[in-house]
mmCIF file of C-alpha atoms in Angstrom:
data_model
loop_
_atom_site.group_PDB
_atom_site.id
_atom_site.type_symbol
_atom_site.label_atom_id
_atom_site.label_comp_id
_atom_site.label_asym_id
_atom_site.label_seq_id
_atom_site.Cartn_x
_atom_site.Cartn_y
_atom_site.Cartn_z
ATOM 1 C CA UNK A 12 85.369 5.402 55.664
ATOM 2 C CA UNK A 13 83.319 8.133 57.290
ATOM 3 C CA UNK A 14 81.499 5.876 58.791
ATOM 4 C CA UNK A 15 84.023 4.219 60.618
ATOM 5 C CA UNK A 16 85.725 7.655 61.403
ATOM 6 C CA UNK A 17 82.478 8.173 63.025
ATOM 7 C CA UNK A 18 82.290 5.059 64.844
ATOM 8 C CA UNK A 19 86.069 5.903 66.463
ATOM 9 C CA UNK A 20 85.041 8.950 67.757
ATOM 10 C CA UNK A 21 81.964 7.849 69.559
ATOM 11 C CA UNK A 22 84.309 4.409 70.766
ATOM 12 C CA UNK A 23 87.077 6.858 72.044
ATOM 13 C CA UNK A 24 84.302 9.007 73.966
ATOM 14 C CA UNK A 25 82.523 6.486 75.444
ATOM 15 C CA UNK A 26 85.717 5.091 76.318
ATOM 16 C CA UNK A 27 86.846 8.673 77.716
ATOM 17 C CA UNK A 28 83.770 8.308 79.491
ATOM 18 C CA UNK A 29 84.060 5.243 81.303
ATOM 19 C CA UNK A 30 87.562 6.445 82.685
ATOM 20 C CA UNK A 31 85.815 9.020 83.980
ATOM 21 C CA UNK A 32 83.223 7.548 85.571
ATOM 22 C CA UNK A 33 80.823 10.125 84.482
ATOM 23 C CA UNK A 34 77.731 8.533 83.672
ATOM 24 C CA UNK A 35 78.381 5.440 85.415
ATOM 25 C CA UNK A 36 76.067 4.212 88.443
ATOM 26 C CA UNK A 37 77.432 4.376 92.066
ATOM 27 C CA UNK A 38 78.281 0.895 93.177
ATOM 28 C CA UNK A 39 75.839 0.990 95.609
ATOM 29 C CA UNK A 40 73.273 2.219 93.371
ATOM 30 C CA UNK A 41 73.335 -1.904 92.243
ATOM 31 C CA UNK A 42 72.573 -2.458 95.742
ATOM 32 C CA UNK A 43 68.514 -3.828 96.335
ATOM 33 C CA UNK A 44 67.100 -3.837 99.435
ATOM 34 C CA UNK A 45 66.653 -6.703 101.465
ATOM 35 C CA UNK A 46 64.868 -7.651 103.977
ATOM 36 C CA UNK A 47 66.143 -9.096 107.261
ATOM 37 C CA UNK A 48 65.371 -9.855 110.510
ATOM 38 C CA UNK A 49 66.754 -8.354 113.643
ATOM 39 C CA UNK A 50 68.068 -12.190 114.984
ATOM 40 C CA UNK A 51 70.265 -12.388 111.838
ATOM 41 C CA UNK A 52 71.652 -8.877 112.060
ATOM 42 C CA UNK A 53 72.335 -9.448 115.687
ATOM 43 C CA UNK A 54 73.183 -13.184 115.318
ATOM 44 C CA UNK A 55 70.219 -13.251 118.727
ATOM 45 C CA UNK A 56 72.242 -11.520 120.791
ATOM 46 C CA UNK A 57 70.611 -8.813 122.622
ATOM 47 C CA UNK A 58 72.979 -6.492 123.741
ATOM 48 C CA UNK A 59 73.430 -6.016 119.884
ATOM 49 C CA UNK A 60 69.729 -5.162 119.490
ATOM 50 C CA UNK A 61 70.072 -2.909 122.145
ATOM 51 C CA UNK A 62 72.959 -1.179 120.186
ATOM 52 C CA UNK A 63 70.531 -0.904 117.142
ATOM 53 C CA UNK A 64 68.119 0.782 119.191
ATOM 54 C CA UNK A 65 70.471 3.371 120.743
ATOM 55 C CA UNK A 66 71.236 4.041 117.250
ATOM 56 C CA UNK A 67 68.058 4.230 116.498
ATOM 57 C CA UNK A 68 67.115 7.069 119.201
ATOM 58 C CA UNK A 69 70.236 9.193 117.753
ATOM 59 C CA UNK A 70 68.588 8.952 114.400
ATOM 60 C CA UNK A 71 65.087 9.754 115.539
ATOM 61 C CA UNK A 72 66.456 13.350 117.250
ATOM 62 C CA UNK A 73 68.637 13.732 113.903
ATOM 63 C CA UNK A 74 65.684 13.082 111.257
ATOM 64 C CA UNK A 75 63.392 15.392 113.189
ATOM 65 C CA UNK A 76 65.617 18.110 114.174
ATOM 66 C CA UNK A 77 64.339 18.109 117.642
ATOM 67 C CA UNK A 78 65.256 19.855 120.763
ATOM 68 C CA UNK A 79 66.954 18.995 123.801
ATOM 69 C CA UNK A 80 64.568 18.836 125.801
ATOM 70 C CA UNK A 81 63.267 15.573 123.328
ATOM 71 C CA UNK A 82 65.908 13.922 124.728
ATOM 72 C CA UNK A 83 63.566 12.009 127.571
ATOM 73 C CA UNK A 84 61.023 11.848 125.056
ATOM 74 C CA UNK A 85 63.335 9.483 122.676
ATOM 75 C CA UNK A 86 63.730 7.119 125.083
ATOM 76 C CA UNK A 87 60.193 6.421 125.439
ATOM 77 C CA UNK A 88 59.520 5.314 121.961
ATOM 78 C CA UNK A 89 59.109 1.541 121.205
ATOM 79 C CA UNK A 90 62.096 0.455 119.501
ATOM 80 C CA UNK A 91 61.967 -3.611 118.430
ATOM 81 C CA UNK A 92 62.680 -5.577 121.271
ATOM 82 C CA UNK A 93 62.410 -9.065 119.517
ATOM 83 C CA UNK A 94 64.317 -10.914 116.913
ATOM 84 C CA UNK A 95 62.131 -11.834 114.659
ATOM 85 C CA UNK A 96 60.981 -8.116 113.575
ATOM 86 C CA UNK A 97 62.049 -7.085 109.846
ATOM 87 C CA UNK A 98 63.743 -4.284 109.090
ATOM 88 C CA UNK A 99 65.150 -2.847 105.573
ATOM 89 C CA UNK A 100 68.909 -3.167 104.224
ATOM 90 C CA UNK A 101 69.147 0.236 101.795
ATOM 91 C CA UNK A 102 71.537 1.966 99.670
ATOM 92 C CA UNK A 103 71.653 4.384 102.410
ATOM 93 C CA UNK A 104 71.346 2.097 105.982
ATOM 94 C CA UNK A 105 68.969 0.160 107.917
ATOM 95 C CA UNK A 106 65.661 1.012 107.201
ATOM 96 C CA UNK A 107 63.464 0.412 110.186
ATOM 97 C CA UNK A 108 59.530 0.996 110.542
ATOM 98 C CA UNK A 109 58.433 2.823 113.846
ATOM 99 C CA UNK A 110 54.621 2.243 115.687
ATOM 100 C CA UNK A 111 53.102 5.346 116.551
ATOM 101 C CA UNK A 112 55.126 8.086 118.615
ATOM 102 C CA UNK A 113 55.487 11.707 119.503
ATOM 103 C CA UNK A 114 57.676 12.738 116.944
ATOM 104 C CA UNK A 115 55.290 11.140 114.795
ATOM 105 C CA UNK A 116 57.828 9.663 112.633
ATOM 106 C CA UNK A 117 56.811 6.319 110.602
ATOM 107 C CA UNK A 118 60.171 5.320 109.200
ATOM 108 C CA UNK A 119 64.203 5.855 109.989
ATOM 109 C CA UNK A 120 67.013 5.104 107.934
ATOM 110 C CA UNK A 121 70.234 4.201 110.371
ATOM 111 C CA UNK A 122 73.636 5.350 108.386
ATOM 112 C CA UNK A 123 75.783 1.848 108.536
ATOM 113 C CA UNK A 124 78.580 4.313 109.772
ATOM 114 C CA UNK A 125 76.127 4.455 113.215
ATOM 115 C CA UNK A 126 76.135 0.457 112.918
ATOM 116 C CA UNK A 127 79.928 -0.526 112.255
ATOM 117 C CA UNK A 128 80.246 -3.055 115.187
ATOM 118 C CA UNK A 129 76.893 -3.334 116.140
ATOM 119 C CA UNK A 130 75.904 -5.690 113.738
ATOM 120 C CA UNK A 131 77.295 -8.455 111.802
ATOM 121 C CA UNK A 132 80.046 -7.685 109.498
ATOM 122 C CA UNK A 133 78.179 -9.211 106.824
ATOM 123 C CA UNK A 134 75.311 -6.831 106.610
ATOM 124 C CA UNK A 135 77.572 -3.436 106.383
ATOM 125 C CA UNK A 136 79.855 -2.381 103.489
ATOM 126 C CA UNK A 137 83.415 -3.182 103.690
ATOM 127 C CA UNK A 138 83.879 0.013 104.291
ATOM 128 C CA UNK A 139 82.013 0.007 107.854
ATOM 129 C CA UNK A 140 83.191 -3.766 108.807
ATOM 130 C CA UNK A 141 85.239 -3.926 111.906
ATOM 131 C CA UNK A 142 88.676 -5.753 111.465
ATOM 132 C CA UNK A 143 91.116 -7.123 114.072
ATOM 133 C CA UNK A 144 93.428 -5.075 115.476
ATOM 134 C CA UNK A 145 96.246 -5.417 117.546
ATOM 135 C CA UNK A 146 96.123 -3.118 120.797
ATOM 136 C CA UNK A 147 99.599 -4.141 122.350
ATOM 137 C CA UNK A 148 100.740 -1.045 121.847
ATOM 138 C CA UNK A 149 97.394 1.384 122.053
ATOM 139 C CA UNK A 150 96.090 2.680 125.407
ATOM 140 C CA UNK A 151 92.937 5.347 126.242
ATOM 141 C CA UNK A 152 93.608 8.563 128.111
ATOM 142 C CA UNK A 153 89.961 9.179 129.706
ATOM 143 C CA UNK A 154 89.079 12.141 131.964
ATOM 144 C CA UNK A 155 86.734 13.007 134.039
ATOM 145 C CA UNK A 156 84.396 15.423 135.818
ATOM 146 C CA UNK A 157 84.270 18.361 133.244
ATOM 147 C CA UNK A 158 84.106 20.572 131.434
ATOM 148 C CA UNK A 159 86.422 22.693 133.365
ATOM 149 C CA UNK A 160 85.868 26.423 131.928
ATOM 150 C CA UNK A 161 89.973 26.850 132.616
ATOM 151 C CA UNK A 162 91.516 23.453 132.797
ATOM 152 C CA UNK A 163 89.703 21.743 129.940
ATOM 153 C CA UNK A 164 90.709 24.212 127.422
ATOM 154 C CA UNK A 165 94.484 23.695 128.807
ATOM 155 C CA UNK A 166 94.239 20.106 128.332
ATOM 156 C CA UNK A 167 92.614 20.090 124.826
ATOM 157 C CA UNK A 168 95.737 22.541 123.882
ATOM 158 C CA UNK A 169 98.337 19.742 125.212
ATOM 159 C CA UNK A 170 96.395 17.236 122.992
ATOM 160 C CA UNK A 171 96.377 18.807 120.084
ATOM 161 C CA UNK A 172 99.909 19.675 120.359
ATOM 162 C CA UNK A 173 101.333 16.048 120.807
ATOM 163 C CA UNK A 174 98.131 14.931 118.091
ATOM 164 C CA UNK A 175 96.589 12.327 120.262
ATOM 165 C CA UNK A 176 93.010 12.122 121.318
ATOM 166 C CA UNK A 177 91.034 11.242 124.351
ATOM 167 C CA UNK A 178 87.419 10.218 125.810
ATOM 168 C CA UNK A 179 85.715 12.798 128.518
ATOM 169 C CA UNK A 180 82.858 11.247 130.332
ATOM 170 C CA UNK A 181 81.357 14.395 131.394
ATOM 171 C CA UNK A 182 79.159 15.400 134.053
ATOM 172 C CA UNK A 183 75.297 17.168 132.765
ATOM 173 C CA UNK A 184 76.122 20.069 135.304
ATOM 174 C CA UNK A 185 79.270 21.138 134.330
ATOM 175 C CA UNK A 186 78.287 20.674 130.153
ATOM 176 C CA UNK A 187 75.317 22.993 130.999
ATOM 177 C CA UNK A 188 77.581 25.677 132.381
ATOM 178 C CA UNK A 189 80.208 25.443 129.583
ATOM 179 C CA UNK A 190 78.622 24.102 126.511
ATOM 180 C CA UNK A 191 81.384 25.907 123.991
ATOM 181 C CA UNK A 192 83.845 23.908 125.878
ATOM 182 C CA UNK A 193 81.964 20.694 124.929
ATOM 183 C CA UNK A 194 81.769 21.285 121.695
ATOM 184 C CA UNK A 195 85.246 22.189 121.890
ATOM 185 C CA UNK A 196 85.975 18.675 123.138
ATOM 186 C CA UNK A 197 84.292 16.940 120.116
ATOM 187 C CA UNK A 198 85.692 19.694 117.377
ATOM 188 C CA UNK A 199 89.377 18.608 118.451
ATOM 189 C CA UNK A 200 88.509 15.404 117.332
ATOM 190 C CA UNK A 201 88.130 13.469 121.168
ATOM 191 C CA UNK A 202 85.080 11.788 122.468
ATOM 192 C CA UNK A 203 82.539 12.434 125.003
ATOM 193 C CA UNK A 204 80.732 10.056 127.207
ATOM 194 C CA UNK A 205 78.011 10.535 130.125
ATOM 195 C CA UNK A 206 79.138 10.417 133.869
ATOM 196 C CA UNK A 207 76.118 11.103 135.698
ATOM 197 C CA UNK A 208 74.512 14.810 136.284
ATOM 198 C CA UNK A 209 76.121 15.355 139.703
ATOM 199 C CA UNK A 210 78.152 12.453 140.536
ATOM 200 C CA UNK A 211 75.827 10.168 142.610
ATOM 201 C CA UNK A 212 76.994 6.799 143.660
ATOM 202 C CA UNK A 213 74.289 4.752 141.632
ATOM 203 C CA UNK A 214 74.194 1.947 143.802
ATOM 204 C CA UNK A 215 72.687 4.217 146.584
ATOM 205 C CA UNK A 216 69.979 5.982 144.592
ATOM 206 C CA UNK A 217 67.898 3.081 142.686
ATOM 207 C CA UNK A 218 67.996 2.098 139.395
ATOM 208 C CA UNK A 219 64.998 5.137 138.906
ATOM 209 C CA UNK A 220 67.000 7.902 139.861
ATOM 210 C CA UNK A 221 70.370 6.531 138.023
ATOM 211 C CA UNK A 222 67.754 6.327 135.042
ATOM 212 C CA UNK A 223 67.202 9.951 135.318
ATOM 213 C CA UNK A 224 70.687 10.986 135.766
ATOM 214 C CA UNK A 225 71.667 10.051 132.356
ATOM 215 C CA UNK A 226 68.647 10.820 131.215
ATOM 216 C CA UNK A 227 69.106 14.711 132.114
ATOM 217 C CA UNK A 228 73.051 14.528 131.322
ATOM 218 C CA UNK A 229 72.287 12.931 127.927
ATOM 219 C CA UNK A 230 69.812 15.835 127.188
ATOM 220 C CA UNK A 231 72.788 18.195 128.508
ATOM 221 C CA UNK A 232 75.425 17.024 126.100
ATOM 222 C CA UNK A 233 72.502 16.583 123.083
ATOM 223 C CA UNK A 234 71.758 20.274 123.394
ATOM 224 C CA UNK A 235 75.348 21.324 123.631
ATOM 225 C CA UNK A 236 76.437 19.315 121.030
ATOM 226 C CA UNK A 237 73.857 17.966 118.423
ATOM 227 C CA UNK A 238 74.630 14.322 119.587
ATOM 228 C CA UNK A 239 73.917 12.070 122.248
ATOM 229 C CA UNK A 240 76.872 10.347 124.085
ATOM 230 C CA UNK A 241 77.234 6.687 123.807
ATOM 231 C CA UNK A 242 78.915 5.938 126.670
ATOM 232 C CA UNK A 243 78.475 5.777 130.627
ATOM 233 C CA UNK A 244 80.427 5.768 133.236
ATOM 234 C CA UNK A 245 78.993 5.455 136.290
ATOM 235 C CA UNK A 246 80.658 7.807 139.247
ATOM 236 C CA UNK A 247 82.843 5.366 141.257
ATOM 237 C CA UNK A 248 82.611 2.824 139.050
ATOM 238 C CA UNK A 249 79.429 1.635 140.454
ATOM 239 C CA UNK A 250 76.298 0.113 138.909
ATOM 240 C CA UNK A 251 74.040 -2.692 139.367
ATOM 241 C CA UNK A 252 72.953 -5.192 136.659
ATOM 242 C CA UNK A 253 69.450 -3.735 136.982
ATOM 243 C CA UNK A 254 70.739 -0.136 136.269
ATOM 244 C CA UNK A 255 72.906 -1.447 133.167
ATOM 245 C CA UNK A 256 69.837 -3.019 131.436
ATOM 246 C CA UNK A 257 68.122 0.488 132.178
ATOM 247 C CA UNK A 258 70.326 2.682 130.635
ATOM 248 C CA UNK A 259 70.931 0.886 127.352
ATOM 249 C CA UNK A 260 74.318 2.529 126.768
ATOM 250 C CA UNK A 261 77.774 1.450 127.088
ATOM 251 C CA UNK A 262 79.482 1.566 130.155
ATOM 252 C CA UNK A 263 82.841 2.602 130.433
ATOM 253 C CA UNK A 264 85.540 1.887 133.506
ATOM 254 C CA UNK A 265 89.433 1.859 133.377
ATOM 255 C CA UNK A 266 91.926 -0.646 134.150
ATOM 256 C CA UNK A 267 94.603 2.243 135.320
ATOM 257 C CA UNK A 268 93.216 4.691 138.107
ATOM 258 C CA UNK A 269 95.824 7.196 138.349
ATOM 259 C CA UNK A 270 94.531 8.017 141.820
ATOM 260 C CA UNK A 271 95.056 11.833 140.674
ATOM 261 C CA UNK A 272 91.851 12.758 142.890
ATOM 262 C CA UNK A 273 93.551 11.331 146.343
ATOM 263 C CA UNK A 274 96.906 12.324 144.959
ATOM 264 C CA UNK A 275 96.585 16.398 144.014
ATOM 265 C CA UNK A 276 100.669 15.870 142.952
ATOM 266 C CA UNK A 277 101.799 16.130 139.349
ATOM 267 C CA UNK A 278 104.361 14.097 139.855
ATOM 268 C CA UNK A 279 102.595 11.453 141.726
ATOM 269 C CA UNK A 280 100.192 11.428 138.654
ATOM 270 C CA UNK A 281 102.683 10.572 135.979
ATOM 271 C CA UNK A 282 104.391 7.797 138.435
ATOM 272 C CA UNK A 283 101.561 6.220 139.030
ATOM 273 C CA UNK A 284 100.195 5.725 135.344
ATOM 274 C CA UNK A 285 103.913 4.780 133.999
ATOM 275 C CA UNK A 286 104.147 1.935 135.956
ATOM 276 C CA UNK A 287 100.445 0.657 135.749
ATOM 277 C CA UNK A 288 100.096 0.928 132.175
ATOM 278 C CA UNK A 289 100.365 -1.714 129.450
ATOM 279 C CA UNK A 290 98.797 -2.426 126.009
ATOM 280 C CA UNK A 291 94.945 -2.532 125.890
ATOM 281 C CA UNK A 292 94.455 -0.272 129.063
ATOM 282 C CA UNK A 293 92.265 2.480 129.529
ATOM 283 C CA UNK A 294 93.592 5.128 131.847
ATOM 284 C CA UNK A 295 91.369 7.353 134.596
ATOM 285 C CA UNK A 296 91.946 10.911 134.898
ATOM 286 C CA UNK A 297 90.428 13.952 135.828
ATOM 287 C CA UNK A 298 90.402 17.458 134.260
ATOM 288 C CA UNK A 299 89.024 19.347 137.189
ATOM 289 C CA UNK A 300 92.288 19.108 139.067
ATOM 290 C CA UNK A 301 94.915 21.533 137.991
ATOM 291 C CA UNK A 302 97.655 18.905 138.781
ATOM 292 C CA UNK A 303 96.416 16.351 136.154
ATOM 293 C CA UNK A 304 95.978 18.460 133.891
ATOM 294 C CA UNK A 305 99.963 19.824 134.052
ATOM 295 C CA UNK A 306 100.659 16.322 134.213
ATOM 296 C CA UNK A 307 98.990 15.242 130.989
ATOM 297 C CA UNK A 308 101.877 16.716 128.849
ATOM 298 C CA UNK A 309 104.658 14.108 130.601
ATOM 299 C CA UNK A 310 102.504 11.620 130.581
ATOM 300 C CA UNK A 311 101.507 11.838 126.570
ATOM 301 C CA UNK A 312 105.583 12.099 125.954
ATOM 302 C CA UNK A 313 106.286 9.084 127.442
ATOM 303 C CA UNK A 314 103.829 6.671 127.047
ATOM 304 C CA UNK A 315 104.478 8.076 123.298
ATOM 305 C CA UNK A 316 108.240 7.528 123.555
ATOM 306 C CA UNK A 317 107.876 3.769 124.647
ATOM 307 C CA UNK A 318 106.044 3.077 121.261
ATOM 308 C CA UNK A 319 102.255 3.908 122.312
ATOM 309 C CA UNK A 320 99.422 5.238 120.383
ATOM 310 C CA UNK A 321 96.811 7.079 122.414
ATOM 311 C CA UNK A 322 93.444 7.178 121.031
ATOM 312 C CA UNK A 323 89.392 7.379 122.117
ATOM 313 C CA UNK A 324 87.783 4.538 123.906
ATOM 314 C CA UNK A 325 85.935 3.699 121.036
ATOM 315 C CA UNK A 326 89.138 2.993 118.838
ATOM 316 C CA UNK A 327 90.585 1.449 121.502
ATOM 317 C CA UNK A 328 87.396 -1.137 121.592
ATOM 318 C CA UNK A 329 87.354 -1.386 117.939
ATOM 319 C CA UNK A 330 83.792 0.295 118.105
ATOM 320 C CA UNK A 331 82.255 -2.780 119.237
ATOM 321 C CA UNK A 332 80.965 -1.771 122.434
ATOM 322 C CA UNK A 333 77.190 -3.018 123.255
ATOM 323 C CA UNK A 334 74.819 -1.826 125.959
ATOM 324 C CA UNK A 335 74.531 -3.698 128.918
ATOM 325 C CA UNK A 336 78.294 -4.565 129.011
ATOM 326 C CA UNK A 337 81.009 -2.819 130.709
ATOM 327 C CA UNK A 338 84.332 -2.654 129.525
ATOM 328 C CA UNK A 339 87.790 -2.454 131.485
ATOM 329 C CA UNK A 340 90.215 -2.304 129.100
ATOM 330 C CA UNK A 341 90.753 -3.688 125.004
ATOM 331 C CA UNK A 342 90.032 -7.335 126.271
ATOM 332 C CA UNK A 343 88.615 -7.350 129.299
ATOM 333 C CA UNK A 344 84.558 -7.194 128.841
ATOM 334 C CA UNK A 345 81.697 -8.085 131.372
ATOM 335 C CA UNK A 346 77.710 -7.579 131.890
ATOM 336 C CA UNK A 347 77.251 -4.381 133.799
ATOM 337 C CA UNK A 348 76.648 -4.951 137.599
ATOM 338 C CA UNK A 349 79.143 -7.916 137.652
#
């Protein structure tokens, strides 16, 4: 009898035990690594591989703590570049070997979070697979030109008030004279993307000097905010093929220009994107003008009262943007320069 008393009470704890999950390994702990090569995460395609590598460079500055002014140096390291390299499926991400480089790192591990629609669905967890969604009723609100020191901080007010969120494409000047206001941008829960240093048209400076814009504005935003942008979008809306396989980022245009620059009228402002805007679009704005910025309120209200959500670019695009492509709107997608 005692001994099956005794037997009970070790059944009921282990029992106790197993509801609790103390004790018990992590599912992913069962997890082994693999090894696979960059053609079958990227199915060949190489705008994919070039996502894994800008990935790769955010992890890099991460891992190593570096400065801003590593920013240039990143891009310079030799990332894999062919399909049939190996890398490491982990626990913990994509483990990838590096050849020699400044930061004299030998190995990264890429968080799958950094690789949810960048690879195939089949190599994440569920939890960081991309699933259909139906954009009929989403649309972007994008603005550009800032950070405004007065204007930006007025419009991150009227979003968090109506709880949507938006995508700046900044320009490097402006972040490096108001930094806190960058960081503001990203700490209300909106996104920031790269729009040049000092708003060039690209297609008259050469693919060099474009190069070094977002090189410099990247470096701008990094040392503001801890992270690198991972869009462009390119002043005017210009860029050249060339330029697109250069930057190895994302570029970003619109599909509804609310002509607020040529405009300078709030009411103009709200007309204009009212009757342009359906499902799927992503809508141009700046925050440097004072108009757009009072006209942002209306604008949120109604598009919200006709059954729209308004969220970042990257929600908006399911988070399957690629370098080397440039995206209009939720469906509309083609290589940069064309």
């Amino acid at each position: 009898m005692k001994q099956k008393k005794w037997q009970r009470w070790v059944w009921l704890a282990v029992a106790a035990v197993a509801m609790l999950g103390v004790g018990t390994l992590p599912a992913q702990a069962k997890t082994t690594n693999k090894t696979v090569t960059f053609g079958q995460l990227t199915n060949k395609n190489p705008h994919r591989l070039a996502a894994i590598r800008q990935a790769a460079r955010q992890q890099i500055l991460k891992q190593t703590h570096a400065k801003g002014s590593k920013v240039a140096a990143v891009c310079k390291v030799k990332l894999p570049k062919h399909m049939t390299k190996k890398a490491t499926l982990t626990p913990k991400g994509l483990r990838m070997n590096l050849l020699d480089n400044k930061f004299k790192v030998k190995q990264i591990t890429i968080p799958y979070s950094q690789l949810k629609g960048k690879v195939l669905n089949r190599y994440l967890p569920k939890t960081q697979r991309t699933k259909a969604i139906k954009t009929k009723k989403m649309v972007a609100l994008t603005f550009d030109d800032g950070p405004d020191k007065t204007l930006t901080p007025r419009l991150l007010k009227t979003l968090k008030k109506y709880k949507v969120h938006a995508t700046f494409f900044e320009t490097g000047q402006n972040v490096s004279r108001n930094p806190k206001i960058a960081r503001a941008v990203l700490a209300g829960g909106n996104e920031i993307g790269n729009h040049s240093w000092n708003h060039p048209d690209f297609n008259r400076i050469g693919t060099a000097k474009t190069v070094s814009q977002i090189t410099r504005t990247n470096r701008a935003i990094y040392q503001a905010t801890g992270t690198l942008p991972q869009f462009v979008r390119p002043p005017y809306g210009n860029i050249t093929a060339a330029e697109g396989r250069a930057i190895e980022q994302p570029i970003i245009r619109w599909s509804v220009d609310s002509r607020d620059w040529a405009y300078l009228n709030k009411t103009k402002d709200i007309n204009e994107v009212m009757r342009d805007t359906r499902g799927g679009d992503i809508i141009l704005m700046h925050d440097i003008h004072a108009q757009s910025v009072a006209a942002a309120p209306t604008i949120i209200k109604r598009l919200k009262a006709k059954g729209y959500k308004l969220v970042t670019v990257s929600q908006l695009l399911n988070y399957q943007t690629l370098p080397g492509l440039q995206y209009f709107g939720a469906h509309d997608y083609r290589t940069a320069g064309k």
